[in-house]
Amino acid sequence: MRKIYTLPFLLLLFLLPTLCNAQLKQIPLESGPEVKATKTAPSQAMHLGFPNLNKIPYYRDSKKLAEIQRLEKKKQYAQALPRLEAYVRSFGIQNFYKDTNLLWRLGQLYERQGRMEQAMEVYRLVLKHHRTDVRQVQSYYDSLEQNTKDYYVPLSYYYELVEYRKSLSTYKPPRGVYLNMGNGINSPYEDYGPTLSAENNKLIFTSKRNIQGQGLEDKVNEDLFYSDGSGDFWSEAQSFGKPINSIYNEGSATLSRDGKTLYFARCESPDGYGNCDLYKATLQPDGTWHEIENLGPNVNTSAWDSQPTLSPNEDTLYFASDRLGGFGLSDIYYTYKMKSGGWAPAKNMGPVINTRQSEVSPFYHPKYKVLYFSSRGQLFNFGDFDIYKTYLVGGRWQEPRNIGPLVNGRGSEYYFTIDSQSKNLYYARSEESDIKNLDLYSFPLPMEAHPLAVTKVEGTLRDSVSNRPLTGIISIIDLDNGIEISSKYIRPDGTFAFNLIDNARYMMIIQSPDFFTIERELALKQDTSFQIMATVIDHNIPLVFQNIEFDPNESTITADMHNILDEVAFFLVENPSFRLEIAGHTDAAGDPDFNKVLSQDRADAIMYYIQQKVRIEEGRIDAYGFGSTKPLREEKTEEDRRINRRVEFRLIKPTLQGRGIDR
């Protein structure tokens, strides 16, 4: 079951009274492996906890606020900081939109103390929960974040890079990006909410394909369907049938590891507590589903409660709800099993996961402490709703990370599911032009979305002469599989960072119109940091390569020349608006006419080699032979003659930079 809200509903929700959850005991620490025992996940570490979130709706202490204000007026910031930090830790949910200014002030105090990680943490909370115009805050945050955030290459240009590399090497594009699961699974109506069995051989999903006539209008009925198979082949979808599917709407299911308990949503049922409720059903020995039970008032409310997912040890259930008392239009909540076997009163997951907008369709990885969910309120979206992942580290969920443009497009993405081997993903997405019609998609899991992509590779690119930072595009290739992983722009300060899987081999390829392509092979075993130096091309000075030396009186390209000529050829492919001039020169010995012909033959030989290597179109390369007419120095020694015998390359930069790496 899915629910998408519009702005008028948002305004109404803000005016409604907020309900207080009952005081609850702390959720037990979940079992299941941390993503990495020796390192934290690749997200900003969270240091603030908010123990009052599910106890009180709003916290206020006028005396403490006055004391903090008094210390700030006296510029006694070191004394004000711990008091304001303690006050913010006491926040209830309503404080995050009513007292956003206190979060901003806390961030400024952190910044004064040089504690930038903590400052950025609360600045992110400000941007997630403000309900006023904070363009100045956004601008300030962006200025601080510009050298740490990811600058993804636009997807269309990324695939141009992939196609270019396919013509030069065996590197392949990411396999099957945006593969629709086809007519055997999808229908002309909305299909969404995929989930997998523990053995990855049963796909369960929701569909609106069952249209029932009702007077002059058709009634859409949401039902659960399933398909048997594997990641490579799925049988034609079948309806669950009765009693799972009913005259009411069912959907958004999750299955227990043993396959015997199905949790799902049912809407507008007479035994429900609200709009949609969470239920469970038990598999019978004869293969039918019965014993359908509402999960009860500790889980369900008078609002919309849907989209369940189980933790790996199945003692915690996460779901989406638009109940009153949350942070935004819909939030993600969790409940856990008590010793009695029942479910404890549900708790809100807090201000790091939930925002003033909508968070929906949570999915807990079947092996690792990684939660995926869809959001339109996090700080970096490619489209409307995007999918994010967050790691549980030290008992706290870390800052969510967008899983990148290979999954998230300009439309909306929901209901992200991964098989237990982390090989394939399944999710629902809509095209930008048809946001209402969701289809199911499946393809191999990209690196950005992989739960084990927590080993950091970071570095800096600098000019070898001036030491100033350089910009460009850096791409990562999985050498074990020959697959492109990701491409990003290098940050304004010359830095870059990727989160990869350790004990694997990668190739880094750095491209720019300012220098020849750089390649670095990396056998990754731990977090790695390094500096790369590049020699910038001065387009006003011809390039002369020492190993471009022909045999006497010959114009044949030798094997020693291949590497340099290949670099020049690849540069022209990477920068299609550049042109190349090749100028051949000889020394003054011998017949001048012969020397001119020889130099022309050598320049032509280089031009033909490059054109054949990368199929450069005609007209982009000019070849000239000058013989001995343009010496660099007077020939008094053999060294003088050697210097005059040369081939000059001039890369001509276009007047207006066209397509390329400019952001």
XYZ file of C-alpha atoms in Angstrom:
663
model
C 0.000 0.000 0.000
C 1.391 3.362 -0.930
C 0.364 6.889 -0.106
C 1.706 10.099 -1.644
C 0.778 13.480 -0.224
C 0.288 16.924 -1.686
C 1.019 20.338 -0.188
C -2.558 21.076 1.011
C -2.482 17.937 3.149
C 0.893 19.020 4.527
C -0.538 22.361 5.670
C -3.515 20.629 7.264
C -1.292 18.163 9.095
C 0.721 20.967 10.669
C -2.463 22.436 12.172
C -3.648 19.211 13.774
C -2.907 18.411 17.440
C -0.012 16.071 18.093
C -0.559 12.817 19.940
C 1.922 11.534 22.478
C 3.144 7.950 22.336
C 3.116 6.013 25.553
C 6.357 5.840 27.504
C 8.204 2.817 26.163
C 11.142 0.744 27.212
C 14.245 0.937 25.025
C 14.306 -1.356 22.011
C 16.807 -4.213 22.431
C 19.906 -4.110 20.266
C 19.191 -6.150 17.175
C 21.215 -9.204 16.307
C 22.756 -9.770 12.898
C 26.221 -8.748 11.725
C 27.419 -5.191 11.568
C 28.454 -4.334 8.029
C 32.088 -4.283 9.110
C 33.495 -5.180 12.472
C 36.564 -2.959 12.190
C 35.119 0.199 10.722
C 32.062 2.366 10.724
C 29.729 2.631 7.768
C 30.445 5.219 5.071
C 28.228 7.930 6.502
C 28.554 10.862 8.825
C 28.725 9.517 12.384
C 25.804 10.594 14.559
C 26.650 11.785 18.067
C 23.344 13.243 19.246
C 20.671 11.034 20.761
C 17.110 12.107 21.507
C 15.698 9.904 24.301
C 12.491 11.956 24.639
C 11.335 11.471 21.046
C 8.796 8.755 21.786
C 7.989 9.957 25.317
C 6.885 13.582 25.047
C 5.652 15.599 22.064
C 7.362 18.845 23.033
C 10.049 19.879 25.513
C 10.420 23.359 26.985
C 12.284 24.723 30.011
C 12.137 28.525 30.125
C 14.767 28.833 32.860
C 17.311 26.781 30.916
C 16.628 28.738 27.734
C 17.099 32.027 29.573
C 20.407 30.821 31.028
C 21.642 29.765 27.571
C 20.624 33.108 26.115
C 22.371 34.991 28.959
C 25.627 33.118 28.322
C 25.415 33.743 24.584
C 24.874 37.495 25.126
C 27.973 37.562 27.299
C 29.796 35.642 24.526
C 30.554 32.869 26.991
C 30.134 30.332 24.218
C 32.148 27.559 25.847
C 29.709 27.581 28.794
C 26.619 27.927 26.579
C 27.488 24.988 24.316
C 27.028 22.049 26.760
C 23.826 23.599 28.116
C 22.311 24.059 24.658
C 23.464 20.593 23.614
C 21.738 19.062 26.660
C 18.596 21.073 25.897
C 18.493 19.867 22.277
C 19.013 16.262 23.387
C 15.758 16.638 25.334
C 13.751 17.487 22.208
C 10.435 15.863 21.437
C 9.272 15.516 17.850
C 7.523 18.899 17.756
C 10.709 20.708 18.798
C 12.337 19.899 15.456
C 9.996 22.190 13.537
C 9.061 24.607 16.325
C 12.597 25.178 17.647
C 14.673 24.748 14.498
C 16.472 27.972 15.434
C 17.941 26.237 18.494
C 19.440 23.564 16.243
C 20.972 26.295 14.091
C 22.416 28.049 17.159
C 23.852 24.758 18.401
C 25.521 24.225 15.034
C 27.076 27.676 15.214
C 28.436 26.968 18.696
C 29.925 23.691 17.479
C 31.499 25.566 14.589
C 33.021 28.140 16.955
C 34.683 25.283 18.823
C 36.022 23.769 15.586
C 33.712 20.755 15.875
C 32.639 20.754 12.234
C 31.273 17.195 12.088
C 28.836 17.955 14.899
C 27.985 21.318 13.336
C 27.171 19.710 9.994
C 25.053 17.090 11.752
C 22.720 19.675 13.270
C 22.745 21.836 10.114
C 21.403 18.798 8.263
C 18.645 18.484 10.858
C 17.760 22.145 10.311
C 17.360 21.597 6.581
C 15.362 18.393 7.020
C 12.870 19.812 9.501
C 12.462 23.545 8.895
C 9.015 24.762 7.893
C 10.006 28.227 6.749
C 12.142 29.671 3.967
C 15.769 28.850 4.820
C 17.498 29.606 1.540
C 20.300 31.398 3.388
C 20.786 28.356 5.616
C 20.828 26.095 2.546
C 23.374 28.331 0.838
C 25.592 28.363 3.920
C 25.340 24.583 4.280
C 26.157 24.064 0.601
C 29.256 26.244 0.928
C 30.478 24.077 3.807
C 29.556 20.838 2.056
C 30.983 21.540 -1.407
C 34.251 19.726 -0.726
C 32.653 16.674 0.902
C 29.519 15.962 -1.126
C 29.365 13.763 -4.215
C 29.171 15.441 -7.624
C 27.652 12.762 -9.825
C 28.166 12.921 -13.568
C 24.779 13.317 -15.334
C 23.538 9.880 -16.273
C 23.284 10.616 -20.002
C 26.902 11.772 -20.124
C 27.973 8.859 -17.925
C 26.697 6.442 -20.562
C 28.571 8.362 -23.233
C 31.732 7.723 -21.211
C 30.802 4.057 -20.917
C 30.270 3.786 -24.666
C 33.603 5.484 -25.283
C 35.432 3.010 -23.071
C 33.690 0.058 -24.721
C 35.375 1.087 -27.976
C 38.799 1.195 -26.331
C 38.817 -1.747 -23.957
C 36.865 -4.667 -22.557
C 35.254 -2.560 -19.813
C 31.482 -2.955 -19.868
C 28.645 -0.751 -18.658
C 26.690 -1.569 -15.489
C 24.633 -4.592 -16.383
C 20.964 -4.129 -17.153
C 20.299 -0.740 -15.604
C 16.574 0.121 -15.655
C 15.468 -3.338 -16.824
C 11.687 -3.587 -16.703
C 10.631 -7.024 -15.438
C 8.315 -7.466 -18.402
C 4.715 -8.410 -19.088
C 4.897 -11.621 -17.093
C 5.211 -9.511 -13.939
C 4.003 -6.022 -14.839
C 0.549 -5.069 -16.063
C -0.906 -1.920 -17.658
C -1.775 -0.859 -14.105
C 0.377 -0.053 -11.087
C 2.694 -2.857 -9.914
C 4.925 -2.245 -6.914
C 6.010 -3.376 -3.443
C 8.313 -6.336 -4.308
C 9.637 -8.646 -1.607
C 11.615 -11.895 -1.801
C 11.595 -15.155 0.089
C 14.760 -16.094 2.017
C 15.781 -18.501 -0.776
C 15.227 -15.734 -3.367
C 12.927 -18.052 -5.347
C 9.590 -16.365 -4.720
C 8.804 -12.762 -5.627
C 5.752 -11.228 -3.943
C 4.358 -7.869 -5.020
C 1.282 -5.646 -5.070
C -0.789 -4.881 -8.154
C -3.865 -2.852 -9.044
C -4.675 -5.032 -12.059
C -7.873 -6.488 -10.589
C -10.513 -4.050 -11.788
C -14.011 -4.613 -10.438
C -17.114 -3.085 -11.984
C -19.151 -0.934 -9.640
C -22.043 0.852 -11.291
C -20.889 3.299 -13.926
C -17.336 3.349 -12.562
C -14.667 0.701 -12.217
C -13.260 0.044 -8.767
C -9.528 -0.594 -8.427
C -8.709 -3.396 -6.017
C -5.122 -3.827 -4.738
C -4.109 -7.471 -4.360
C -1.015 -9.518 -3.623
C 0.610 -11.543 -6.409
C 3.588 -13.883 -6.550
C 6.005 -15.323 -9.079
C 8.335 -18.306 -8.742
C 11.811 -18.418 -10.233
C 15.152 -16.667 -9.783
C 16.995 -13.494 -10.694
C 17.272 -14.642 -14.319
C 13.755 -15.958 -14.913
C 10.412 -15.424 -13.202
C 7.204 -17.284 -13.985
C 4.041 -15.441 -14.912
C 2.558 -13.743 -11.864
C -0.250 -15.467 -9.970
C -2.757 -14.029 -7.521
C -2.530 -15.132 -3.874
C -6.261 -15.620 -4.004
C -8.551 -15.883 -1.004
C -8.360 -15.404 1.923
C -5.233 -13.170 1.562
C -6.862 -11.157 -1.215
C -10.334 -9.947 -0.380
C -12.854 -7.304 -1.361
C -10.575 -4.910 0.529
C -7.148 -3.680 -0.599
C -4.087 -5.809 0.252
C -0.418 -5.223 -0.449
C 3.108 -4.358 0.699
C 4.056 -7.741 2.128
C 7.133 -9.219 3.791
C 7.806 -12.911 4.381
C 9.485 -14.603 7.355
C 12.682 -16.576 6.745
C 10.937 -19.943 7.018
C 8.300 -18.758 4.562
C 5.458 -19.573 6.970
C 4.434 -16.087 8.132
C 3.338 -13.321 5.807
C 3.052 -9.746 7.075
C 1.015 -7.456 4.837
C -1.236 -4.417 4.774
C -5.021 -4.485 4.410
C -7.100 -1.340 4.029
C -10.647 -0.413 4.998
C -11.326 -3.762 6.630
C -14.090 -3.889 9.297
C -11.635 -5.345 11.842
C -9.078 -2.608 11.200
C -8.196 0.348 13.403
C -7.791 2.880 10.619
C -7.254 3.516 6.943
C -4.751 0.671 6.442
C -3.503 -1.795 9.058
C -0.747 -4.386 9.297
C -1.760 -8.049 9.451
C -0.094 -11.426 9.512
C -1.128 -14.743 7.956
C 0.175 -18.260 8.589
C 0.976 -20.874 5.941
C -0.949 -24.117 6.474
C 0.329 -27.660 5.781
C -1.835 -27.811 2.655
C -0.129 -24.724 1.207
C -2.983 -22.300 1.872
C -2.809 -19.141 3.963
C -5.098 -18.751 6.987
C -5.123 -17.471 10.594
C -5.140 -13.874 9.396
C -4.671 -11.570 12.400
C -4.506 -7.810 12.855
C -1.233 -6.885 14.627
C -3.230 -4.858 17.112
C -3.345 -1.316 18.539
C 0.313 -1.258 19.625
C 1.224 -1.298 15.921
C -1.816 0.036 14.073
C -3.573 3.367 14.538
C -6.542 5.228 13.101
C -4.209 6.417 10.315
C -2.433 4.688 7.405
C 0.002 1.918 8.521
C 1.652 -0.107 5.774
C 4.805 -1.361 4.025
C 6.317 -3.736 6.644
C 9.850 -5.154 6.627
C 11.516 -7.496 9.125
C 14.972 -7.251 10.675
C 17.279 -10.240 9.995
C 16.450 -11.951 13.301
C 12.748 -11.087 12.865
C 12.330 -9.512 16.282
C 11.801 -5.996 14.877
C 9.241 -4.842 12.341
C 9.707 -1.566 10.453
C 6.864 0.107 8.575
C 5.566 3.416 7.208
C 2.762 5.421 8.788
C 1.127 8.828 8.475
C -0.143 8.811 12.060
C -0.320 12.055 13.994
C 2.699 13.035 16.048
C 5.328 12.369 13.391
C 7.876 14.612 11.731
C 6.196 14.969 8.356
C 3.620 13.587 5.972
C 4.626 9.980 6.571
C 7.394 8.562 8.748
C 9.093 5.237 9.304
C 8.328 3.508 12.608
C 9.409 0.280 14.271
C 8.040 -2.162 16.799
C 9.691 -5.136 18.476
C 8.520 -8.442 19.879
C 8.039 -8.536 23.638
C 8.661 -11.592 25.802
C 4.937 -12.272 25.726
C 5.161 -12.719 21.974
C 3.155 -9.612 21.197
C 4.379 -6.451 19.515
C 5.467 -3.478 21.629
C 4.018 0.015 21.058
C 5.541 1.394 17.856
C 8.254 4.065 17.945
C 9.237 6.765 15.497
C 12.719 6.194 14.009
C 13.740 9.776 14.675
C 14.858 12.973 12.939
C 17.821 11.550 11.037
C 15.675 9.095 9.037
C 12.405 11.040 8.997
C 11.963 14.572 7.667
C 9.237 17.188 7.278
C 8.335 15.480 3.961
C 7.575 11.776 3.320
C 9.577 8.653 4.129
C 8.069 5.375 2.943
C 8.741 1.742 1.913
C 11.495 0.651 4.333
C 13.509 -2.479 3.547
C 15.902 -4.095 6.026
C 18.709 -6.067 4.397
C 18.279 -9.794 5.165
C 21.859 -10.172 6.474
C 23.315 -6.814 7.479
C 22.278 -3.856 9.601
C 21.414 -1.711 6.620
C 18.027 -0.086 6.124
C 16.866 1.135 2.716
C 13.898 3.475 2.310
C 12.371 5.974 -0.093
C 12.303 9.687 0.727
C 11.481 13.027 -0.798
C 12.776 15.021 2.191
C 16.460 14.062 2.465
C 19.059 16.595 1.358
C 20.098 15.152 -2.001
C 17.454 13.904 -4.437
C 17.754 13.161 -8.150
C 13.987 13.138 -8.622
C 10.801 13.180 -6.572
C 11.198 10.137 -4.317
C 14.697 8.600 -4.143
C 15.993 5.514 -2.370
C 18.502 5.903 0.467
C 20.468 3.549 2.677
C 21.469 3.998 6.303
C 23.741 1.879 8.514
C 23.188 0.925 12.135
C 26.477 1.677 13.911
C 26.867 1.615 17.672
C 23.108 1.396 18.122
C 22.406 4.536 16.056
C 21.262 4.943 12.489
C 23.711 7.001 10.471
C 23.039 9.860 8.049
C 21.220 8.340 5.034
C 23.038 8.223 1.709
C 21.417 8.458 -1.703
C 22.253 5.222 -3.530
C 23.065 7.071 -6.722
C 21.787 7.779 -10.233
C 22.080 4.180 -11.443
C 18.979 3.500 -9.317
C 17.443 6.916 -8.706
C 16.224 8.805 -11.752
C 14.190 11.936 -12.346
C 10.927 10.162 -11.577
C 10.099 8.343 -8.348
C 11.573 5.151 -6.891
C 9.998 3.076 -4.111
C 10.005 -0.352 -2.471
C 13.686 -1.221 -2.822
C 14.457 -4.923 -2.207
C 17.720 -6.887 -2.479
C 18.214 -10.637 -2.544
C 20.060 -12.230 0.361
C 23.306 -12.524 -1.669
C 23.231 -8.786 -2.504
C 23.407 -9.590 -6.226
C 20.131 -8.278 -7.626
C 17.781 -5.471 -6.722
C 14.038 -5.192 -7.258
C 12.103 -1.985 -6.974
C 9.228 0.068 -8.334
C 9.799 3.207 -10.315
C 7.848 5.598 -12.471
C 9.023 7.525 -15.455
C 9.197 11.274 -15.002
C 6.447 11.698 -17.575
C 4.093 9.169 -15.956
C 4.597 9.346 -12.207
C 1.399 7.436 -11.408
C 2.111 4.239 -13.342
C 4.661 2.210 -11.395
C 6.365 -0.871 -12.867
C 8.727 -3.361 -11.267
C 12.371 -3.251 -12.329
C 15.282 -5.553 -11.589
C 19.000 -5.542 -12.381
C 22.350 -6.352 -10.741
C 23.011 -4.323 -7.617
C 25.107 -1.176 -8.291
C 28.064 -0.406 -6.038
C 26.435 2.684 -4.473
C 23.591 0.498 -3.190
C 25.686 -2.460 -1.997
C 25.595 -3.023 1.787
C 29.293 -3.991 1.877
C 30.504 -0.901 0.023
C 32.048 0.642 3.148
C 35.788 0.704 2.368
C 36.729 4.277 1.530
C 39.024 5.227 -1.334
C 39.823 8.923 -1.283
C 42.456 11.135 -2.777
C 43.474 14.499 -4.153
C 44.367 15.487 -7.709
C 46.915 18.309 -8.061
C 49.007 20.041 -10.700
C 52.566 18.692 -10.565
C 54.005 22.179 -11.157
C 51.813 24.620 -9.225
C 50.354 22.121 -6.712
C 46.920 23.668 -7.238
C 43.865 21.370 -7.197
C 42.637 20.089 -10.552
C 39.178 19.081 -11.691
C 38.031 16.273 -13.932
C 35.927 13.128 -14.031
C 37.008 10.057 -12.091
C 35.545 6.671 -12.962
C 35.893 3.373 -11.105
C 36.126 0.048 -12.948
C 35.642 -3.326 -11.252
C 38.561 -5.209 -12.832
C 37.441 -8.630 -11.614
C 34.238 -8.301 -13.649
C 35.260 -5.624 -16.161
C 32.251 -3.528 -15.121
C 31.923 0.245 -14.825
C 30.887 1.184 -11.286
C 30.510 4.910 -10.998
C 31.694 8.249 -12.321
C 31.880 11.489 -10.356
C 33.244 14.956 -10.860
C 36.293 15.708 -8.751
C 35.353 18.237 -6.072
C 36.306 21.924 -6.254
C 39.246 21.375 -3.902
C 40.609 18.506 -6.023
C 39.429 15.709 -3.721
C 37.380 12.624 -4.526
C 35.968 9.702 -2.534
C 34.293 6.371 -3.250
C 32.956 3.647 -0.991
C 33.932 0.255 -2.421
C 34.097 -3.396 -1.385
C 37.442 -4.506 -0.029
C 39.478 -7.491 -1.236
C 38.699 -6.518 -4.822
C 40.646 -5.015 -7.735
C 39.676 -1.679 -9.227
C 40.913 0.690 -11.900
C 40.599 4.446 -11.455
C 40.396 6.455 -14.679
C 40.709 10.250 -14.428
C 39.802 12.377 -17.447
C 40.036 16.105 -18.117
C 40.586 18.469 -21.047
C 43.562 19.818 -19.105
C 45.714 16.678 -18.963
C 46.077 13.248 -20.482
C 44.020 10.453 -18.988
C 45.418 8.980 -15.757
C 44.929 5.329 -14.850
C 45.667 3.785 -11.462
C 45.115 0.139 -10.563
C 44.141 -0.591 -6.970
C 43.998 -3.870 -5.057
C 41.765 -2.722 -2.212
C 42.213 -4.248 1.224
C 41.515 -1.331 3.576
C 40.644 2.361 3.606
C 43.055 4.021 1.187
C 44.100 7.628 0.684
C 46.600 8.989 -1.807
C 47.587 12.021 -3.883
C 47.803 12.031 -7.679
C 49.900 14.568 -9.562
C 49.115 15.489 -13.168
C 50.993 17.558 -15.749
C 48.672 20.196 -17.159
C 48.645 20.684 -20.921
C 49.547 24.237 -21.935
C 47.570 24.673 -25.144
C 49.821 27.542 -26.212
C 53.003 25.444 -26.177
C 53.518 22.458 -28.503
C 54.061 19.068 -26.862
C 57.252 17.228 -27.784
C 57.586 13.614 -26.607
C 61.089 12.197 -26.302
C 60.103 8.690 -27.337
C 58.629 9.860 -30.676
C 61.873 9.235 -32.582
C 61.839 7.652 -36.028
C 64.604 5.495 -37.457
C 66.927 7.400 -39.857
C 65.211 8.248 -43.146
C 62.125 6.221 -42.092
C 58.510 7.175 -41.377
C 57.330 3.877 -39.865
C 55.590 3.990 -36.444
C 57.565 1.882 -33.950
C 56.236 -0.009 -30.934
C 57.974 2.429 -28.578
C 55.677 5.196 -29.834
C 52.387 3.382 -29.186
C 51.790 4.367 -25.558
C 52.204 8.100 -26.179
C 50.231 8.067 -29.417
C 47.468 6.087 -27.713
C 47.239 8.748 -24.990
C 46.862 11.464 -27.605
C 44.242 9.390 -29.445
C 42.213 8.719 -26.309
C 42.367 12.393 -25.360
C 40.748 13.301 -28.677
C 37.962 10.768 -28.092
C 37.344 12.047 -24.566
C 37.302 15.666 -25.770
C 35.493 15.610 -29.121
C 35.568 19.400 -29.563
C 39.397 19.513 -29.525
C 41.508 19.416 -32.675
C 45.088 18.216 -33.147
C 47.918 19.623 -35.213
C 50.939 17.394 -35.889
C 54.102 19.085 -37.142
C 57.120 17.075 -38.319
C 60.625 18.599 -38.249
C 64.088 17.374 -39.270
C 67.590 18.657 -38.714
C 69.464 20.540 -41.464
C 71.573 17.584 -42.606
C 70.868 16.252 -46.092
C 68.711 17.479 -48.940
C 66.102 20.065 -47.824
C 63.443 18.803 -50.242
C 63.910 15.222 -49.069
C 63.724 16.374 -45.444
C 60.429 18.166 -46.077
C 58.890 15.108 -47.707
C 60.210 12.884 -44.906
C 58.796 15.137 -42.200
C 55.411 15.197 -43.979
C 55.417 11.396 -44.249
C 56.149 11.095 -40.527
C 53.363 13.522 -39.568
C 50.954 11.680 -41.864
C 51.970 8.304 -40.378
C 51.140 9.567 -36.889
C 47.802 10.984 -38.089
C 46.826 7.697 -39.757
C 47.804 5.712 -36.643
C 45.569 7.847 -34.416
C 42.671 7.776 -36.877
C 42.818 3.994 -37.098
C 43.307 3.524 -33.348
C 40.133 5.333 -32.309
C 38.405 6.105 -35.625
C 38.725 9.852 -35.358
C 36.636 11.558 -38.024
C 38.414 13.374 -40.811
C 39.101 17.066 -40.329
C 40.000 16.922 -36.621
C 43.687 16.235 -37.255
C 46.010 18.307 -39.443
C 49.478 17.005 -40.343
C 52.284 19.252 -41.612
C 55.880 18.580 -42.644
C 58.296 21.495 -42.255
C 61.571 19.706 -42.879
C 64.444 21.794 -41.487
C 62.734 25.183 -41.993
C 61.835 25.767 -38.323
C 64.838 24.825 -36.160
C 64.710 25.378 -32.406
C 68.425 26.144 -32.206
C 71.486 26.636 -34.401
C 73.078 23.270 -35.176
C 76.608 23.253 -33.818
C 76.582 19.892 -32.094
C 74.829 16.531 -32.424
C 72.688 17.514 -29.445
C 71.485 20.585 -31.372
C 70.535 18.391 -34.323
C 68.733 15.900 -32.064
C 66.611 18.668 -30.556
C 65.675 19.988 -33.999
C 64.587 16.479 -35.087
C 61.172 16.409 -33.466
C 57.429 15.940 -33.849
C 55.274 18.622 -32.237
C 51.710 18.035 -31.086
C 49.405 20.994 -30.524
C 45.996 20.292 -28.971
C 43.747 23.130 -30.057
C 41.188 24.022 -27.421
C 37.826 25.225 -28.776
C 36.850 28.830 -28.199
C 33.698 27.712 -26.373
C 34.003 24.583 -24.262
C 31.299 22.231 -25.412
C 30.239 19.006 -23.837
C 32.745 17.752 -21.336
C 33.424 17.883 -17.657
C 32.274 21.434 -16.973
C 29.661 21.397 -14.230
